[in-house]
Coordinates of C-alpha atoms and ligand atoms in Angstrom, one line a residue:
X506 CA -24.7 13.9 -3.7
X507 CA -21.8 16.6 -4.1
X508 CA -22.9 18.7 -1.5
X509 CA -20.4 18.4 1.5
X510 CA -22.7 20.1 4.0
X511 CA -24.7 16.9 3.8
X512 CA -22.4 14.5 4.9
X513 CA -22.2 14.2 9.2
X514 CA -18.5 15.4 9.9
X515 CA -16.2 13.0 11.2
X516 CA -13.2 13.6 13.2
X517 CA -12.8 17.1 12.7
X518 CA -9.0 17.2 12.0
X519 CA -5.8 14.7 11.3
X520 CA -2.6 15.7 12.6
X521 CA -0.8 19.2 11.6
X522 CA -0.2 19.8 8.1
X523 CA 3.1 20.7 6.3
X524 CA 4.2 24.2 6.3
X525 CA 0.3 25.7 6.0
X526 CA -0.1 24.7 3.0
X527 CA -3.4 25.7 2.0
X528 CA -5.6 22.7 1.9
X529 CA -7.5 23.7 -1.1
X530 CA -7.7 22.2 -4.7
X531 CA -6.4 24.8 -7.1
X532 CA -6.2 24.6 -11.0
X533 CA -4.5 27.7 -12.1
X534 CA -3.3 25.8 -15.5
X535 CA -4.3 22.4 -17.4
X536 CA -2.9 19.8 -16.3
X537 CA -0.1 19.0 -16.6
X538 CA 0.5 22.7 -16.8
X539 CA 3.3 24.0 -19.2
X540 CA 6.0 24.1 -16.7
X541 CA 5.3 20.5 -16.0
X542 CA 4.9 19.4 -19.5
X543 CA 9.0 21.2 -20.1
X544 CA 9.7 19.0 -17.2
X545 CA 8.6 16.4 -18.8
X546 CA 10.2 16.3 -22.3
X547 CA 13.6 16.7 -20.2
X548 CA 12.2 13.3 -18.5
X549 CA 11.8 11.6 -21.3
X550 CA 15.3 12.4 -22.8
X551 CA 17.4 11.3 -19.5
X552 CA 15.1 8.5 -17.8
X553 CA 14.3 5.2 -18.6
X554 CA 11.2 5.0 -20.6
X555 CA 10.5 2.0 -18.6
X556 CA 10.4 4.1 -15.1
X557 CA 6.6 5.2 -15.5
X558 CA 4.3 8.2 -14.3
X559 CA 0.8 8.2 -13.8
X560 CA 0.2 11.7 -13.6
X561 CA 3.1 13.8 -15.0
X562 CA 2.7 16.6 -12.7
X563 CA 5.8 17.8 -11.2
X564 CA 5.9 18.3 -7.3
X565 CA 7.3 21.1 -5.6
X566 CA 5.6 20.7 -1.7
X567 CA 2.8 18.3 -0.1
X568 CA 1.6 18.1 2.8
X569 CA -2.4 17.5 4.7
X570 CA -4.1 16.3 1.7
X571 CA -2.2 18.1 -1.3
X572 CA 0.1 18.2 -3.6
X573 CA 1.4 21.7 -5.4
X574 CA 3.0 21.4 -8.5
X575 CA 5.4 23.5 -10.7
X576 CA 2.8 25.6 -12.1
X577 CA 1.2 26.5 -8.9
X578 CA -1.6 23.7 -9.0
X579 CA -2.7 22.3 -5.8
X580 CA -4.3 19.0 -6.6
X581 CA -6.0 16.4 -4.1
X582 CA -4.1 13.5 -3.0
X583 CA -5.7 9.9 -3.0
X584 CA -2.2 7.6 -3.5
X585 CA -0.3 9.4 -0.5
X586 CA 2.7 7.8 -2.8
X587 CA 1.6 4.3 -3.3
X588 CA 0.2 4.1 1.0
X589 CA 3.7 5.8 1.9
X590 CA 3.1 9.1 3.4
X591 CA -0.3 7.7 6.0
X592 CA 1.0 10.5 8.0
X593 CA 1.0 13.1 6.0
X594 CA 3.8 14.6 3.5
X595 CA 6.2 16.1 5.6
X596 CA 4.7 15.4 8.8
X597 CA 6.2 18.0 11.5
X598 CA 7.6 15.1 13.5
X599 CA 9.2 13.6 11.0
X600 CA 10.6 16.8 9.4
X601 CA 11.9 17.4 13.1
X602 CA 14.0 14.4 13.7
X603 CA 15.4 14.2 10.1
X604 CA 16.7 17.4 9.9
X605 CA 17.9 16.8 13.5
X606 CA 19.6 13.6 12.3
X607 CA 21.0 15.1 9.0
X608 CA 22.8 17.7 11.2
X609 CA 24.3 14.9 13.5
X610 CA 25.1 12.5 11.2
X611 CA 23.8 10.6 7.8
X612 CA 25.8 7.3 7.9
X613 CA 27.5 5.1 9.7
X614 CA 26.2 1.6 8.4
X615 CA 24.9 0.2 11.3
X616 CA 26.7 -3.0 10.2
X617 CA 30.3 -1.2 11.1
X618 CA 29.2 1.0 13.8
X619 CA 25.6 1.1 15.4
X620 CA 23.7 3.8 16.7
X621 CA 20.0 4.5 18.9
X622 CA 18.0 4.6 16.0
X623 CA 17.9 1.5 14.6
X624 CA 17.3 -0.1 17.8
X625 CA 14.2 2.5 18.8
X626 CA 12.8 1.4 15.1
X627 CA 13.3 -2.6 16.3
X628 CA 11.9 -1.7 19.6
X629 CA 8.9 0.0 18.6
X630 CA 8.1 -2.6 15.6
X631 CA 8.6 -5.6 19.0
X632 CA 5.6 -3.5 20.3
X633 CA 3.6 -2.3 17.4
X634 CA 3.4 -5.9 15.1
X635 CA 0.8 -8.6 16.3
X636 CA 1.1 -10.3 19.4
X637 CA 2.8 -10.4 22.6
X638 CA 6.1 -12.7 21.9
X639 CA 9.5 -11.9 22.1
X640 CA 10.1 -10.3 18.7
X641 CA 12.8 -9.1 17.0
X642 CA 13.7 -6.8 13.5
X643 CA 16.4 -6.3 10.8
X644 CA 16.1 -3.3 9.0
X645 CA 16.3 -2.8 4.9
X646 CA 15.5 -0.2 2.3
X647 CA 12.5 -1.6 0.3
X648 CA 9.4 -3.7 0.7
X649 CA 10.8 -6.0 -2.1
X650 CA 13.9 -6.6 -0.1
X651 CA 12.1 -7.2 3.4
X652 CA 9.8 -9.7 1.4
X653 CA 13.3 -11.6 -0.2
X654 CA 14.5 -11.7 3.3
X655 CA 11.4 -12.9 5.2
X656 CA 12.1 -15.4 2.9
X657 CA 15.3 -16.4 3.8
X658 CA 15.0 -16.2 7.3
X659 CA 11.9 -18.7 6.5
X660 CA 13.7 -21.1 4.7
X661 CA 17.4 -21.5 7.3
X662 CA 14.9 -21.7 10.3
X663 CA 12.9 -24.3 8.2
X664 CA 15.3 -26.4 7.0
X665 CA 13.1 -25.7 3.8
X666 CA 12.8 -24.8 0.2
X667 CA 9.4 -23.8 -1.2
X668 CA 7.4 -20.4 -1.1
X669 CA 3.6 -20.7 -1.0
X670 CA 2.1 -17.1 -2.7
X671 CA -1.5 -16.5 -3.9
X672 CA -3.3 -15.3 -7.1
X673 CA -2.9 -11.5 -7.6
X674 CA -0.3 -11.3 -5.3
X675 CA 2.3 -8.4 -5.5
X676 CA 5.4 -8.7 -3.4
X677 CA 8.5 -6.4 -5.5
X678 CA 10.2 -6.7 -8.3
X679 CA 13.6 -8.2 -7.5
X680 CA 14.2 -11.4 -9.0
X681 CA 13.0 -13.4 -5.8
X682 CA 9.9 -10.9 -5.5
X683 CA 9.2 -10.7 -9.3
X684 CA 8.6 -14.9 -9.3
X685 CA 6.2 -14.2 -6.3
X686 CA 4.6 -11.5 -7.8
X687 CA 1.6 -12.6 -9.9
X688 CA 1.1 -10.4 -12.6
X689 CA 3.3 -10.5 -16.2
X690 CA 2.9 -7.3 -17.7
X691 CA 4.4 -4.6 -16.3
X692 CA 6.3 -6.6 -13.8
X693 CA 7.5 -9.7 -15.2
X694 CA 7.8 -9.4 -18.9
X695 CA 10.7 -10.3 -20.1
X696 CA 12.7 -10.2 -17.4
X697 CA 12.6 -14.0 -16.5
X698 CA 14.4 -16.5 -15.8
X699 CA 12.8 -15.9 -12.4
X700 CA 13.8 -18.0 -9.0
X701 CA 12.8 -21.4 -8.3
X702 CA 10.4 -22.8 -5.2
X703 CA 8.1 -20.3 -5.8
X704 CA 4.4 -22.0 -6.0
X705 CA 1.1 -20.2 -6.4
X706 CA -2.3 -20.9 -4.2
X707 CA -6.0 -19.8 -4.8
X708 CA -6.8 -16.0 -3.0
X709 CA -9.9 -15.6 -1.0
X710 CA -11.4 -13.8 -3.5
X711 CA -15.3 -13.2 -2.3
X712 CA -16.1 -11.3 -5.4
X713 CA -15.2 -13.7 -7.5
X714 CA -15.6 -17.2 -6.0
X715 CA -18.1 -16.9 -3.3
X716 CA -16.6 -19.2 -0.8
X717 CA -16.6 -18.8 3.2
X718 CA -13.2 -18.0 4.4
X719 CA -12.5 -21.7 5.7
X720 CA -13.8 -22.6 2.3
X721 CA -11.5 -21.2 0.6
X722 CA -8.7 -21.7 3.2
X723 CA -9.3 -25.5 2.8
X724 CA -9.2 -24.8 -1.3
X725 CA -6.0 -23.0 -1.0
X726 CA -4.3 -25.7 1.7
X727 CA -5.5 -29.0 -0.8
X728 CA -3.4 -26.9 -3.5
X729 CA -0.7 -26.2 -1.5
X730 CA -0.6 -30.0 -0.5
X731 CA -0.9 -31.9 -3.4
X732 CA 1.5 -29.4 -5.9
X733 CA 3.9 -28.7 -2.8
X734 CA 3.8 -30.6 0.0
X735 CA 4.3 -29.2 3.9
X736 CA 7.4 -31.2 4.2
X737 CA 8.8 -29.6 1.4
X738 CA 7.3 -26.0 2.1
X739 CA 9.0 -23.0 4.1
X740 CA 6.5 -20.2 4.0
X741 CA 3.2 -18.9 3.4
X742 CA 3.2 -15.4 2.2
X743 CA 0.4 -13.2 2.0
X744 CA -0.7 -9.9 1.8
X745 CA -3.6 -9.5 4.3
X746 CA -5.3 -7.4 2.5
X747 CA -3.6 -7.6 -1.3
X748 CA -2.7 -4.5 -2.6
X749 CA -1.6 -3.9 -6.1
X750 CA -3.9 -7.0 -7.0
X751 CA -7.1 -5.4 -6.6
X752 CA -7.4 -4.8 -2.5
X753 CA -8.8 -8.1 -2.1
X754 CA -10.1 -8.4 1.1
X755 CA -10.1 -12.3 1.8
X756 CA -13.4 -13.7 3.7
X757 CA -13.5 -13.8 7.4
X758 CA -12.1 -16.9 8.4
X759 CA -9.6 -17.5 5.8
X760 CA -6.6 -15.7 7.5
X761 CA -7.1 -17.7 10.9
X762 CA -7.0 -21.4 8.9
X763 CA -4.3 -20.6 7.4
X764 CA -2.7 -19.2 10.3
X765 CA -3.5 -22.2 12.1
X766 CA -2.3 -24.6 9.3
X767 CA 1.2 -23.0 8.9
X768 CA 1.2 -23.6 12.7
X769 CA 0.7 -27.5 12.6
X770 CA 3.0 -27.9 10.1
X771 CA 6.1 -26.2 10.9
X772 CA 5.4 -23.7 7.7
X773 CA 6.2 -20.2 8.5
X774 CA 3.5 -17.7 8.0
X775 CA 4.8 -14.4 6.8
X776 CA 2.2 -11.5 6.4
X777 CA 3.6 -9.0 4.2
X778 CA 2.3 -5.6 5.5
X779 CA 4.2 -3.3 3.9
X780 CA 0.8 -1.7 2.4
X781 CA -1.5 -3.0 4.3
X782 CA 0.5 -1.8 7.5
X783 CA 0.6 0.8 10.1
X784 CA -2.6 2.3 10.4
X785 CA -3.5 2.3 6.6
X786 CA -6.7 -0.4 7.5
X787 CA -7.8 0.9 10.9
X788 CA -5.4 -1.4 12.7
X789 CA -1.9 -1.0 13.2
X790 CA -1.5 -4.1 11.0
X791 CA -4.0 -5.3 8.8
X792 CA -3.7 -8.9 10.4
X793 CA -4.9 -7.7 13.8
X794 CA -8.6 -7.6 12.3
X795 CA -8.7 -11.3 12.7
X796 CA -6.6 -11.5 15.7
X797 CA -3.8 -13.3 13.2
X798 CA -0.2 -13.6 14.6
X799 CA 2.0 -14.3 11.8
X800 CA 5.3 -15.5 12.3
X801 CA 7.1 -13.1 10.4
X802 CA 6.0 -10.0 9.1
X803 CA 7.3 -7.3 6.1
X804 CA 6.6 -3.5 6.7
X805 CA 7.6 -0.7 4.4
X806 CA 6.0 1.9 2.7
X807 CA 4.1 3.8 5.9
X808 CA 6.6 3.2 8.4
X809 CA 8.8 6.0 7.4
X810 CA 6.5 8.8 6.2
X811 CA 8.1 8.7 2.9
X812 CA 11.9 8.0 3.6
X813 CA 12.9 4.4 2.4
X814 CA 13.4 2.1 5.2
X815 CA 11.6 -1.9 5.5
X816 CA 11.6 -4.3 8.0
X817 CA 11.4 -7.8 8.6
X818 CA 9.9 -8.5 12.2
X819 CA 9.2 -11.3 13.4
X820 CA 9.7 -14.7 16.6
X821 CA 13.2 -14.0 18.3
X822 CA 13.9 -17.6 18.2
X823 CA 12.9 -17.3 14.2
X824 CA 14.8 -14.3 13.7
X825 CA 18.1 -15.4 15.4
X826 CA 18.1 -18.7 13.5
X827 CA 20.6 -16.7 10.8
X828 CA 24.3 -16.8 11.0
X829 CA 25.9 -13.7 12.3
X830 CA 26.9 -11.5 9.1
X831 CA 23.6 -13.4 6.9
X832 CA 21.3 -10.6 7.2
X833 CA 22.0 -6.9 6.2
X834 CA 23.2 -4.3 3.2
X835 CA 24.9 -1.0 3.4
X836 CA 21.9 1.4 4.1
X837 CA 19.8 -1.3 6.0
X838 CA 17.9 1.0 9.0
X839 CA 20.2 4.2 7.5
X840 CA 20.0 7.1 10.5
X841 CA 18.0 9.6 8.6
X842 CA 15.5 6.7 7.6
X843 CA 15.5 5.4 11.7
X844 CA 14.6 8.8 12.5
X845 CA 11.8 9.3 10.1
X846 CA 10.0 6.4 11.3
X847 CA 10.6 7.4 15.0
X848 CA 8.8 10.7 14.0
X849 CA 6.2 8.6 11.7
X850 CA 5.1 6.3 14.4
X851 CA 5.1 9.5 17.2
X852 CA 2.7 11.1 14.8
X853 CA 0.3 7.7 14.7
X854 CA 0.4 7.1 17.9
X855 CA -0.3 11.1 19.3
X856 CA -3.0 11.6 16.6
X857 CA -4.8 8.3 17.0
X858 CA -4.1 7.6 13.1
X859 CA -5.8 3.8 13.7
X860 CA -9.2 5.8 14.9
X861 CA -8.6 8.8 11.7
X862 CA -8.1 5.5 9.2
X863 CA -11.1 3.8 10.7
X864 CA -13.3 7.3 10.4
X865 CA -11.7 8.0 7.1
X866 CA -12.8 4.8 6.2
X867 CA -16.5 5.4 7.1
X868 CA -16.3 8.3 5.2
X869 CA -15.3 6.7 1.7
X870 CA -17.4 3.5 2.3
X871 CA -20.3 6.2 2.2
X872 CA -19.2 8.1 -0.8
X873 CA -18.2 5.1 -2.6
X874 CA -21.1 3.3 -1.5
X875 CA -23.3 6.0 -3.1
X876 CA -21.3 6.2 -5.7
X877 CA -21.7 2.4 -7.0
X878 CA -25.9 2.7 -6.1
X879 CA -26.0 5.2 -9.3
X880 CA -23.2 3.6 -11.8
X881 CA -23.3 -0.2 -12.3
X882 CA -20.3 -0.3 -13.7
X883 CA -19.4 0.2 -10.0
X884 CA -19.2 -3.8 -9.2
X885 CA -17.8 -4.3 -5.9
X886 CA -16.9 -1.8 -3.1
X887 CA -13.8 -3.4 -1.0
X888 CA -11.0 -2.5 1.2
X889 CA -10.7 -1.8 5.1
X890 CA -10.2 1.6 6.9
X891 CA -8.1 4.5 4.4
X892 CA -7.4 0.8 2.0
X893 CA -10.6 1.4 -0.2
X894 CA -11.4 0.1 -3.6
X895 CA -14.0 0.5 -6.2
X896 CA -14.0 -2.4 -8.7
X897 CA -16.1 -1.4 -12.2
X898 CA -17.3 -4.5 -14.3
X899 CA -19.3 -4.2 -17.1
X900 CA -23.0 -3.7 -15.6
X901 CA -24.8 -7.0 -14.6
X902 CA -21.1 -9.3 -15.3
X903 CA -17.7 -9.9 -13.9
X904 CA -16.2 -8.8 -17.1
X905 CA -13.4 -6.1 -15.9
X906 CA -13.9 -2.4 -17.5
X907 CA -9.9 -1.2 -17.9
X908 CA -11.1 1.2 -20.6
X909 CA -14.2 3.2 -18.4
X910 CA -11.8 3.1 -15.0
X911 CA -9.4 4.8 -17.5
X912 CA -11.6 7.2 -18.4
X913 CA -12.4 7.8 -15.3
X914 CA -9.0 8.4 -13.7
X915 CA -7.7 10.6 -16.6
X916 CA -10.9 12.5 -15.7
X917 CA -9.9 13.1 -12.6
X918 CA -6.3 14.1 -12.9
X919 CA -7.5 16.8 -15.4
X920 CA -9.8 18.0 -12.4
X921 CA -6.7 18.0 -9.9
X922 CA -7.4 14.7 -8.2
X923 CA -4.5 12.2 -7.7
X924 CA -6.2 8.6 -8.1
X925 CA -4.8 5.5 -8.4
X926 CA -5.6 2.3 -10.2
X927 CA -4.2 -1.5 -9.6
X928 CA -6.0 -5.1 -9.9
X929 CA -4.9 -8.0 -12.4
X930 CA -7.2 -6.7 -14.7
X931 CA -6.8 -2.9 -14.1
X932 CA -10.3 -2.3 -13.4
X933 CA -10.2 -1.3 -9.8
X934 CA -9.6 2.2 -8.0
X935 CA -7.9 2.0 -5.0
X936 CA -8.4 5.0 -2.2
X937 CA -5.2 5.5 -0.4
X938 CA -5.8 9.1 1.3
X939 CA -2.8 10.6 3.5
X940 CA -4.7 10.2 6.7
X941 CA -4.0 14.0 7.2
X942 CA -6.3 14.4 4.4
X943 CA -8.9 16.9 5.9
X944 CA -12.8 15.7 5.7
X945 CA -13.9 18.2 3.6
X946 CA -10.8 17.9 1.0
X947 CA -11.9 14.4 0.8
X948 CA -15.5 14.9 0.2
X949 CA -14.2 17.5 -2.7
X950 CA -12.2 14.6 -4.0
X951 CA -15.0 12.2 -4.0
X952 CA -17.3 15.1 -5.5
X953 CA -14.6 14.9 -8.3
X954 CA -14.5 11.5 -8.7
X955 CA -18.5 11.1 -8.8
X956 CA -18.1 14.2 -12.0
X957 CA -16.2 11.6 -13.1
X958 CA -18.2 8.8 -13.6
X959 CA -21.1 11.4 -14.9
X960 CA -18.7 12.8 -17.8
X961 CA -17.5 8.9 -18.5
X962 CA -21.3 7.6 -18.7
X963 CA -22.1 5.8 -22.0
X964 CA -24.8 8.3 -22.3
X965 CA -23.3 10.8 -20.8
X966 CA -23.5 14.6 -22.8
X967 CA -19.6 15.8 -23.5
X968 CA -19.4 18.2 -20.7
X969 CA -16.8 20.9 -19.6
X970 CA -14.2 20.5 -17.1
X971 CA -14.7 21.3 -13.6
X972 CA -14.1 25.3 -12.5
X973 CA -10.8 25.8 -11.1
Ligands
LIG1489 N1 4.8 -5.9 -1.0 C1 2.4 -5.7 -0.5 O1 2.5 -3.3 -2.0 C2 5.0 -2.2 -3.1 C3 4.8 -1.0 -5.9 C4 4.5 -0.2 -7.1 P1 8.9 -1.8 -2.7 N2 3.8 -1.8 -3.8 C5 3.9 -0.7 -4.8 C6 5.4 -0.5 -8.3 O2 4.8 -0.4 -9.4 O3 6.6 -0.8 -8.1 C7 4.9 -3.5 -2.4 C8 3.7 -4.0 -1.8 C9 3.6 -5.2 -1.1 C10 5.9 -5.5 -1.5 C11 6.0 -4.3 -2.2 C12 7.4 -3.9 -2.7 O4 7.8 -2.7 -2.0 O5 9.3 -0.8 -1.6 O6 8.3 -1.2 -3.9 O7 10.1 -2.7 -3.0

C-alpha cells in the first residue's frame, strides 16, 4: 500500500517545526550530491577513519521530520540522531532558552560555582523517572559516562564489586562501558584490556528463545547466581528495551522478576534509559510499561534535544552514599546543556510527545506490519511506541540477512530516507522518527522503504530510482 490517503490520520500534528522548513522530501541531486561528496574527501583527509558515517550527506538545517543538506536535498529523517532529537531538531523551546543562556552565560562549572539550571534539570528528572521516592541526579555529558557512574554509585552504596549486563547489550564505549557492551566488532576490537567485574546474563529474547518473561527471568537469575553470586554482585544493568542490540523487547514479566530479585538481594537495579527514555516508547521511560522502579536510572540522548548532557537519577539515600567531591567532571550539567533540556522536556510535556510516540507508534506497527505480510525476509516486527524494529531473516529461518537489510538501507538513502540499522548481527532496522515527524512525511518514508524491499527482491526486475 503506498497510497497515504488510505491510511486513517493520526494525530494531526507534532509540535512546531524549525524555522518552516518545508516538510517535504526533495532530491535535487544524487546522493550524496557533489557538494557533499567535496565535503567528504576533506573528511577523509582530517578525521579519523575510525569515526564513521552512515550516510555522507552533509547537514546544513533540520527540523519536523527533515534534514537539508549541502546541495539543497531535503531527505526524511528516521534516526532523529541515534533517538536524540524526539523533539524535533531545533525545537523552538529549546532554541529559545539556549540562545537565552548563551547570551547570559556558557560556563561556570557547576562544581566551582552553581547556577538554576542544573537543579531545574535534577528537579524535573525527581518527577519525570519512575516512581514516587525521594530522588535525586548528578548531571554528565554522555550516556557512556552516566552508565560508568550508575556504576559507581552502585558499587560504594553496595559495598560491592560485580556488574550483571545481558546479551546484546550496548552501554558506551569507555573502557568501563566497552566491557559491558556486548558486541566486538566495531566496539571492542582491539581496544581491550577492558575492566574487570563485568559478567554477562541471558536477554529475554522472545524471538529467539521463546520463553515467558519469568522464564527467562529465572534463566537469567540461575546464571547470575551460579557464575556471580548476589553477595558478590552490585548491579543489574539493563536496557529496557535494548537498543543498539536489535530493540529487543524482553517478554512481559521479565522486567518485574528481576526487579523484584535485585530487591531481595540488596543488588541495585539500574535501567539504562538513555534511548529507551523520555517519550521515545510511549512512556516517559520505557520501564514504566511494566510499572518497574529501578533504583537507579541513566538518561541521555532525548533529554536535551540534541545538546549533550546525561544523567544518573536515582534513591536519595543511594545517590548520597558518595563522598562529597566523588561524582562530577568539568562540563557535567553545562548551562547551555541545562537549558536545552528545560526547553526539551517543556516541549514533551506541552505537546503530549508520550501520546504522539504512542500514535506514531500505531502508525509504523501498521506500515511495518504490512510491510513484513509481503516480504518474508521481514522476520520479526518489534519495538514499543516511535522505538520500532524490523528484523529480516532469511525466509522460513532465524538465519540473520546483513547483506538484503543492506541493500535495503543503501536503497533508501539514495531515495532521501535516513534509516538506520543496529542488532548483533546487523540484520535489523530500527525506526527512530523525530516525534515532530509529520504523519504524512512518515507514510512517504515508509512508501520508500516498502520501494525498497521491491527493488532488493531476489526476483525483483532492476528498477529506476524513485522521482525526485
Ligand atoms: N546506553 C542504551 O543507546 C548510545 C551509540 C552509537 P553515548 N547509543 C548510540 C555509537 O555507535 O556510538 C547509548 C545507548 C545506551 C548508552 C549509550 C552511550 O551513550 O552518549 O553515546 O555515550
Amino acid at each position: 500500500m503506498t497510497d497515504t490517503q488510505q491510511h486513517a490520520p493520526t494525530t494531526p500534528t507534532g509540535p512546531a517545526t524549525n524555522v518552516g522548513l518545508p516538510q517535504e522530501r526533495r532530491l535535487v541531486t544524487a546522493i550524496p550530491g557533489p557538494a557533499s561528496l567535496e565535503r567528504l574527501e576533506r573528511k577523509k583527509a582530517y578525521v579519523a577513519d575510525g569515526v564513521g558515517t552512515t550516510l555522507p550527506v552533509f547537514v546544513v538545517a533540520a527540523g519536523g521530520g527533515v534534514l537539508v543538506d549541502v546541495d539543497g536535498n531535503s531527505l526524511i529523517d528516521l534516526g532523529s540522531g541515534i533517538a536524540v532529537t524526539t523533539v524535533g531538531n531545533a525545537a523552538p523551546a529549546v532554541v529559545r532558552n539556549v540562545t537565552e543562556q548563551v547570551q547570559a552565560f556558557t560556563h561556570t562549572c557547576f562544581m566551582v560555582t552553581p547556577y538554576d539550571g542544573y537543579v531545574d534539570v535534577a528537579q524535573a528528572l525527581a518527577e519525570l523517572t519512575p516512581g514516587s521516592h525521594a530522588k535525586k541526579s548528578a548531571l554528565f555529558n554522555s550516556g557512556a559516562e552516566a552508565v560508568e557512574n550508575a556504576v559507581k554509585i552502585a558499587r560504594v552504596a553496595t559495598g560491592k564489586d560485580a556488574v550483571a549486563v545481558f546479551d546484546h547489550a550496548y552501554h558506551g564505549r569507555t573502557n568501563l562501558t566497552m566491557a559491558m557492551t556486548a558486541k566486538n566488532m566495531p566496539y571492542k576490537h582491539g581496544f581491550g584490556p577492558f575492566a574487570g567485574e563485568v559478567y554477562r546474563a541471558p536477554m529475554s529474547y522472545p524471538f529467539r528463545d521463546g520463553l515467558s518473561g519469568p522464564e527467562a527471568a529465572a534463566r537469567a537469575i540461575d546464571v547470575i547466581e551460579k557464575q556471580v553470586g548476589a553477595t558478590n554482585l552490585a548491579c543489574v544493568v539493563i536496557e529496557p528495551v535494548q537498543g543498539e542490540g536489535g530493540f529487543v523487547v524482553p517478554a512481559p514479566g521479565f522486567l518485574p522478576a528481576l526487579s523484584q530479585w535485585c530487591t531481595d538481594n540488596d543488588v541495585v537495579l539500574i535501567a539504562d534509559e538513555i534511548q529507551s527514555g523520555f517519550c521515545r516508547t510511549g512512556d516517559w521511560f520505557a520501564s514504566d510499561h511494566e510499572g518497574v522502579v529501578p533504583d537507579l536510572v541513566t538518561t541521555a540522548k532525548g533529554i536535551a534535544g540534541g545538546l549533550p548532557l546525561a544523567a544518573v537519577t536515582g534513591r536519595a539515600e543511594l545517590m548520597d552514599s558518595v563522598h562529597g567531591g566523588g561524582l562530577g567532571g568539568t562540563y557535567g550539567g553545562n548551562p547551555l546543556a541545562c537549558a536545552a533540556a528545560l526547553g526539551a522536556i517543556e516541549e514533551m510535556r506541552e505537546h503530549d510527545l508520550v501520546g504522539r510516540a504512542r500514535d506514531l507508534g500505531a502508525l509504523m506497527t501498521e506500515r511495518l506490519t504490512a510491510l513484513a505480510a509481503e516480504h518474508p525476509v521481514v522476520a520479526d516486527v518489534r519495538g514499543r511506541g516511535a522505538m520500532m524494529a524490523i528484523k529480516l531473516c532469511e525466509p522460513g529461518t532465524t538465519t540473520p540477512d546483513a547483506a538484503r537489510t543492506a541493500a535495503v538501507a543503501a536503497h533508501c538513502h539514495r531515495n532521501g530516507v535516513v534509516v538506520l540499522t543496529c542488532g548483533t548481527w546487523g540484520n535489523v532496522f530500527r525506526f527512530l522518527p523525530p516525534l515532530s515527524i509529520p504523519d504524512a512525511l512518515l507514510h512517504e518514508a515508509f512508501d520508500v522503504v516498502a520501494e525498497a524491499f521491491a527493488a532488493t527482491a531476489p526476483d525483483a526486475e532492476p528498477v529506476t530510482p524513485v522521482a525526485p
